[in-house]
């Protein structure tokens, strides 16, 4: 089993000091009182677009020296190897970790605003703002062969309640209900719906409807932050 860990910065929301310096997956904490200020990852992406308007003048030279990353670079760094793994029959898992508003959803999916024409589920092919998953899914469908079958499950865990995002009634139940380990060793929930999606267009329509069923609420970082952990299979 191979584990790859990357770190990606989020755009500034207000004037502030520069918190990190990134170079080739190595991160240095700036203006920090922690005893350890250097950490290493497989990849590091400086994606704080628009930093020029917000970063303190004393940190501007450091920020300017870091090359800005686009969503496509994340896919090129780790998405291509994920694609190869899936095509080779391997189980591939990607997880986003961070506080609310830290950019997990943007990195993995892109915009999920139903009214945004650039939202990943509104794009016939991945746009520049689309995240890792739509790029991976689109690439898989582009290489589809006779006999392949794609299915999707999508649910949200809010505290101890599971909400099936593919259910038209947004069916909910306690998280332990119907939970079991499948033949590949992954935990699954028997009662959540599984929908066959023959094409990328079919998948994005299903996921657009699913996103409309998410439990969301304003946070200090986001006006429509998801109120639970989402699992897409």
CSV table of C-alpha atoms in Angstrom, one decimal:
chain,number,residue,atom,x,y,z
A,1,UNK,CA,0.0,0.0,0.0
A,2,UNK,CA,1.3,3.4,-1.0
A,3,UNK,CA,0.3,6.5,0.9
A,4,UNK,CA,0.9,10.0,-0.6
A,5,UNK,CA,0.3,13.2,1.5
A,6,UNK,CA,0.1,16.6,0.0
A,7,UNK,CA,-0.6,20.1,1.5
A,8,UNK,CA,-2.4,22.9,-0.4
A,9,UNK,CA,-2.9,26.5,0.8
A,10,UNK,CA,-6.1,28.4,0.7
A,11,UNK,CA,-6.6,32.0,-0.6
A,12,UNK,CA,-6.5,34.8,1.9
A,13,UNK,CA,-9.9,36.1,3.2
A,14,UNK,CA,-8.4,39.2,4.8
A,15,UNK,CA,-5.1,41.1,5.3
A,16,UNK,CA,-2.8,38.9,7.3
A,17,UNK,CA,0.8,37.7,7.7
A,18,UNK,CA,2.1,34.9,5.5
A,19,UNK,CA,1.8,31.6,7.5
A,20,UNK,CA,3.9,29.2,5.4
A,21,UNK,CA,6.8,29.0,3.0
A,22,UNK,CA,6.5,26.0,0.5
A,23,UNK,CA,9.2,24.5,-1.6
A,24,UNK,CA,9.0,21.0,-3.2
A,25,UNK,CA,6.7,19.6,-0.6
A,26,UNK,CA,8.7,21.1,2.3
A,27,UNK,CA,6.9,23.5,4.5
A,28,UNK,CA,8.2,26.1,6.9
A,29,UNK,CA,5.9,27.8,9.4
A,30,UNK,CA,6.4,31.5,9.5
A,31,UNK,CA,5.7,33.8,12.4
A,32,UNK,CA,5.2,30.7,14.6
A,33,UNK,CA,5.9,30.1,18.2
A,34,UNK,CA,5.9,26.3,17.8
A,35,UNK,CA,9.1,24.5,18.6
A,36,UNK,CA,9.0,22.6,15.3
A,37,UNK,CA,8.5,24.7,12.2
A,38,UNK,CA,9.6,22.5,9.3
A,39,UNK,CA,7.6,19.6,7.9
A,40,UNK,CA,7.9,17.5,4.8
A,41,UNK,CA,5.1,16.2,2.5
A,42,UNK,CA,5.1,14.4,-0.8
A,43,UNK,CA,3.7,17.5,-2.5
A,44,UNK,CA,3.0,21.1,-1.6
A,45,UNK,CA,0.8,23.5,-3.6
A,46,UNK,CA,0.9,27.3,-3.1
A,47,UNK,CA,-2.6,28.2,-4.3
A,48,UNK,CA,-3.4,31.4,-2.4
A,49,UNK,CA,-4.4,33.3,-5.5
A,50,UNK,CA,-4.8,37.0,-5.0
A,51,UNK,CA,-2.3,37.0,-2.1
A,52,UNK,CA,-0.9,40.3,-3.4
A,53,UNK,CA,-3.9,42.2,-2.0
A,54,UNK,CA,-3.8,40.7,1.4
A,55,UNK,CA,-0.3,39.5,2.5
A,56,UNK,CA,1.8,41.8,4.7
A,57,UNK,CA,4.4,43.8,2.9
A,58,UNK,CA,7.2,42.3,4.9
A,59,UNK,CA,6.2,38.8,3.6
A,60,UNK,CA,5.6,39.8,0.0
A,61,UNK,CA,9.1,38.8,-1.3
A,62,UNK,CA,8.7,35.3,0.1
A,63,UNK,CA,5.2,35.0,-1.3
A,64,UNK,CA,6.3,36.2,-4.7
A,65,UNK,CA,9.1,33.6,-4.8
A,66,UNK,CA,6.6,30.7,-4.6
A,67,UNK,CA,5.0,29.6,-7.9
A,68,UNK,CA,1.2,29.5,-7.8
A,69,UNK,CA,-0.4,26.1,-8.5
A,70,UNK,CA,-3.6,25.5,-10.5
A,71,UNK,CA,-6.1,22.7,-10.0
A,72,UNK,CA,-4.6,20.9,-13.0
A,73,UNK,CA,-1.2,20.6,-11.2
A,74,UNK,CA,-2.8,18.7,-8.4
A,75,UNK,CA,-4.2,16.2,-10.8
A,76,UNK,CA,-0.9,15.9,-12.7
A,77,UNK,CA,0.9,15.4,-9.4
A,78,UNK,CA,-1.3,12.7,-7.8
A,79,UNK,CA,-4.4,12.2,-10.0
A,80,UNK,CA,-2.5,10.5,-12.9
A,81,UNK,CA,-1.1,7.8,-10.6
A,82,UNK,CA,-4.5,7.4,-9.0
A,83,UNK,CA,-5.9,6.8,-12.5
A,84,UNK,CA,-3.2,4.3,-13.3
A,85,UNK,CA,-4.0,2.5,-10.1
A,86,UNK,CA,-7.7,2.3,-10.8
A,87,UNK,CA,-7.1,1.0,-14.3
A,88,UNK,CA,-4.8,-1.6,-12.9
A,89,UNK,CA,-7.6,-2.9,-10.6
A,90,UNK,CA,-6.3,-1.3,-7.4
A,91,UNK,CA,-8.5,0.3,-4.7
A,92,UNK,CA,-7.8,4.0,-4.5
A,93,UNK,CA,-8.9,6.3,-1.7
A,94,UNK,CA,-8.4,10.0,-1.4
A,95,UNK,CA,-9.2,12.0,1.8
A,96,UNK,CA,-9.3,15.7,2.4
A,97,UNK,CA,-8.4,16.9,5.9
A,98,UNK,CA,-8.7,20.4,7.4
A,99,UNK,CA,-10.9,22.8,9.2
A,100,UNK,CA,-14.1,24.2,7.8
A,101,UNK,CA,-13.3,26.6,4.9
A,102,UNK,CA,-9.7,25.3,4.4
A,103,UNK,CA,-10.4,24.3,0.8
A,104,UNK,CA,-11.0,20.5,1.0
A,105,UNK,CA,-14.0,20.6,-1.2
A,106,UNK,CA,-12.5,23.0,-3.7
A,107,UNK,CA,-9.4,20.8,-4.0
A,108,UNK,CA,-11.3,17.5,-4.3
A,109,UNK,CA,-14.3,18.7,-6.4
A,110,UNK,CA,-14.1,22.4,-7.3
A,111,UNK,CA,-17.1,24.7,-7.0
A,112,UNK,CA,-20.3,23.1,-5.8
A,113,UNK,CA,-22.4,26.2,-6.1
A,114,UNK,CA,-25.5,25.0,-8.0
A,115,UNK,CA,-25.8,28.4,-9.7
A,116,UNK,CA,-22.1,28.6,-10.7
A,117,UNK,CA,-21.7,27.7,-14.4
A,118,UNK,CA,-18.1,26.6,-13.6
A,119,UNK,CA,-19.3,24.2,-10.9
A,120,UNK,CA,-17.8,20.8,-11.8
A,121,UNK,CA,-21.2,19.2,-12.3
A,122,UNK,CA,-22.2,21.9,-14.8
A,123,UNK,CA,-19.2,21.3,-17.0
A,124,UNK,CA,-19.4,19.0,-20.0
A,125,UNK,CA,-15.6,18.5,-19.5
A,126,UNK,CA,-13.4,19.6,-16.6
A,127,UNK,CA,-12.8,23.4,-16.5
A,128,UNK,CA,-9.8,25.1,-15.0
A,129,UNK,CA,-11.5,25.3,-11.6
A,130,UNK,CA,-12.5,21.6,-11.4
A,131,UNK,CA,-10.9,19.6,-8.7
A,132,UNK,CA,-9.3,16.2,-8.5
A,133,UNK,CA,-12.4,14.0,-8.6
A,134,UNK,CA,-14.1,15.3,-11.7
A,135,UNK,CA,-10.8,15.2,-13.6
A,136,UNK,CA,-10.3,11.6,-12.5
A,137,UNK,CA,-13.8,10.6,-13.3
A,138,UNK,CA,-13.8,12.3,-16.7
A,139,UNK,CA,-10.5,10.5,-17.5
A,140,UNK,CA,-12.0,7.2,-16.6
A,141,UNK,CA,-15.0,7.7,-18.7
A,142,UNK,CA,-12.8,8.8,-21.6
A,143,UNK,CA,-11.0,5.4,-21.5
A,144,UNK,CA,-14.2,3.4,-21.0
A,145,UNK,CA,-14.2,0.0,-22.7
A,146,UNK,CA,-17.0,-2.5,-23.5
A,147,UNK,CA,-18.1,-4.4,-20.4
A,148,UNK,CA,-17.1,-1.6,-17.9
A,149,UNK,CA,-19.8,-0.6,-15.5
A,150,UNK,CA,-19.7,2.5,-13.2
A,151,UNK,CA,-21.8,3.0,-10.2
A,152,UNK,CA,-21.8,5.7,-7.5
A,153,UNK,CA,-22.8,6.1,-3.9
A,154,UNK,CA,-22.7,9.5,-2.1
A,155,UNK,CA,-23.6,10.1,1.5
A,156,UNK,CA,-23.0,12.6,4.2
A,157,UNK,CA,-22.3,11.9,7.9
A,158,UNK,CA,-23.5,14.6,10.3
A,159,UNK,CA,-22.5,13.7,13.8
A,160,UNK,CA,-24.0,10.2,14.1
A,161,UNK,CA,-26.5,10.4,11.3
A,162,UNK,CA,-25.9,9.3,7.7
A,163,UNK,CA,-27.8,11.1,5.0
A,164,UNK,CA,-28.1,9.4,1.6
A,165,UNK,CA,-27.5,12.2,-0.9
A,166,UNK,CA,-28.6,10.0,-3.8
A,167,UNK,CA,-32.0,9.4,-2.2
A,168,UNK,CA,-34.7,11.7,-3.5
A,169,UNK,CA,-36.1,11.9,0.0
A,170,UNK,CA,-32.6,12.4,1.6
A,171,UNK,CA,-33.1,9.2,3.6
A,172,UNK,CA,-31.3,9.3,7.0
A,173,UNK,CA,-30.4,6.7,9.6
A,174,UNK,CA,-28.0,6.2,12.5
A,175,UNK,CA,-24.5,5.6,11.1
A,176,UNK,CA,-24.2,2.0,12.5
A,177,UNK,CA,-27.4,0.9,10.7
A,178,UNK,CA,-26.5,-1.5,7.9
A,179,UNK,CA,-22.7,-1.0,8.2
A,180,UNK,CA,-20.5,-3.9,7.2
A,181,UNK,CA,-17.2,-4.7,5.7
A,182,UNK,CA,-17.2,-5.6,2.0
A,183,UNK,CA,-15.2,-8.2,0.2
A,184,UNK,CA,-12.3,-5.8,-0.4
A,185,UNK,CA,-12.1,-4.9,3.3
A,186,UNK,CA,-13.8,-1.5,3.0
A,187,UNK,CA,-16.7,-0.4,5.2
A,188,UNK,CA,-20.0,0.0,3.4
A,189,UNK,CA,-23.6,0.9,4.3
A,190,UNK,CA,-26.1,-1.5,2.8
A,191,UNK,CA,-29.1,0.8,2.7
A,192,UNK,CA,-27.6,3.7,0.8
A,193,UNK,CA,-28.5,3.8,-2.9
A,194,UNK,CA,-26.1,2.8,-5.6
A,195,UNK,CA,-26.8,4.3,-9.0
A,196,UNK,CA,-25.4,3.1,-12.4
A,197,UNK,CA,-23.9,6.0,-14.4
A,198,UNK,CA,-23.0,5.0,-17.9
A,199,UNK,CA,-21.3,8.4,-18.9
A,200,UNK,CA,-19.7,11.4,-17.4
A,201,UNK,CA,-22.8,13.5,-18.3
A,202,UNK,CA,-25.0,11.0,-16.3
A,203,UNK,CA,-22.6,11.2,-13.3
A,204,UNK,CA,-22.5,14.9,-13.2
A,205,UNK,CA,-26.3,15.2,-13.3
A,206,UNK,CA,-26.6,12.7,-10.4
A,207,UNK,CA,-24.0,14.6,-8.4
A,208,UNK,CA,-25.6,17.9,-9.1
A,209,UNK,CA,-28.9,16.7,-7.6
A,210,UNK,CA,-26.9,15.1,-4.7
A,211,UNK,CA,-25.1,18.3,-3.8
A,212,UNK,CA,-28.5,20.1,-3.5
A,213,UNK,CA,-29.4,17.6,-0.7
A,214,UNK,CA,-26.3,18.3,1.4
A,215,UNK,CA,-26.7,19.7,4.9
A,216,UNK,CA,-25.0,23.1,4.8
A,217,UNK,CA,-24.8,26.1,7.2
A,218,UNK,CA,-22.7,29.3,7.4
A,219,UNK,CA,-19.4,29.1,9.2
A,220,UNK,CA,-16.8,31.8,10.0
A,221,UNK,CA,-14.9,30.8,6.8
A,222,UNK,CA,-17.7,29.8,4.4
A,223,UNK,CA,-21.3,30.9,3.8
A,224,UNK,CA,-22.4,27.4,2.8
A,225,UNK,CA,-20.0,25.0,4.5
A,226,UNK,CA,-21.0,21.3,4.5
A,227,UNK,CA,-22.2,20.3,8.0
A,228,UNK,CA,-20.7,16.8,7.9
A,229,UNK,CA,-18.2,14.5,6.2
A,230,UNK,CA,-19.1,13.4,2.7
A,231,UNK,CA,-18.2,10.0,1.3
A,232,UNK,CA,-18.3,9.4,-2.4
A,233,UNK,CA,-17.8,5.9,-3.7
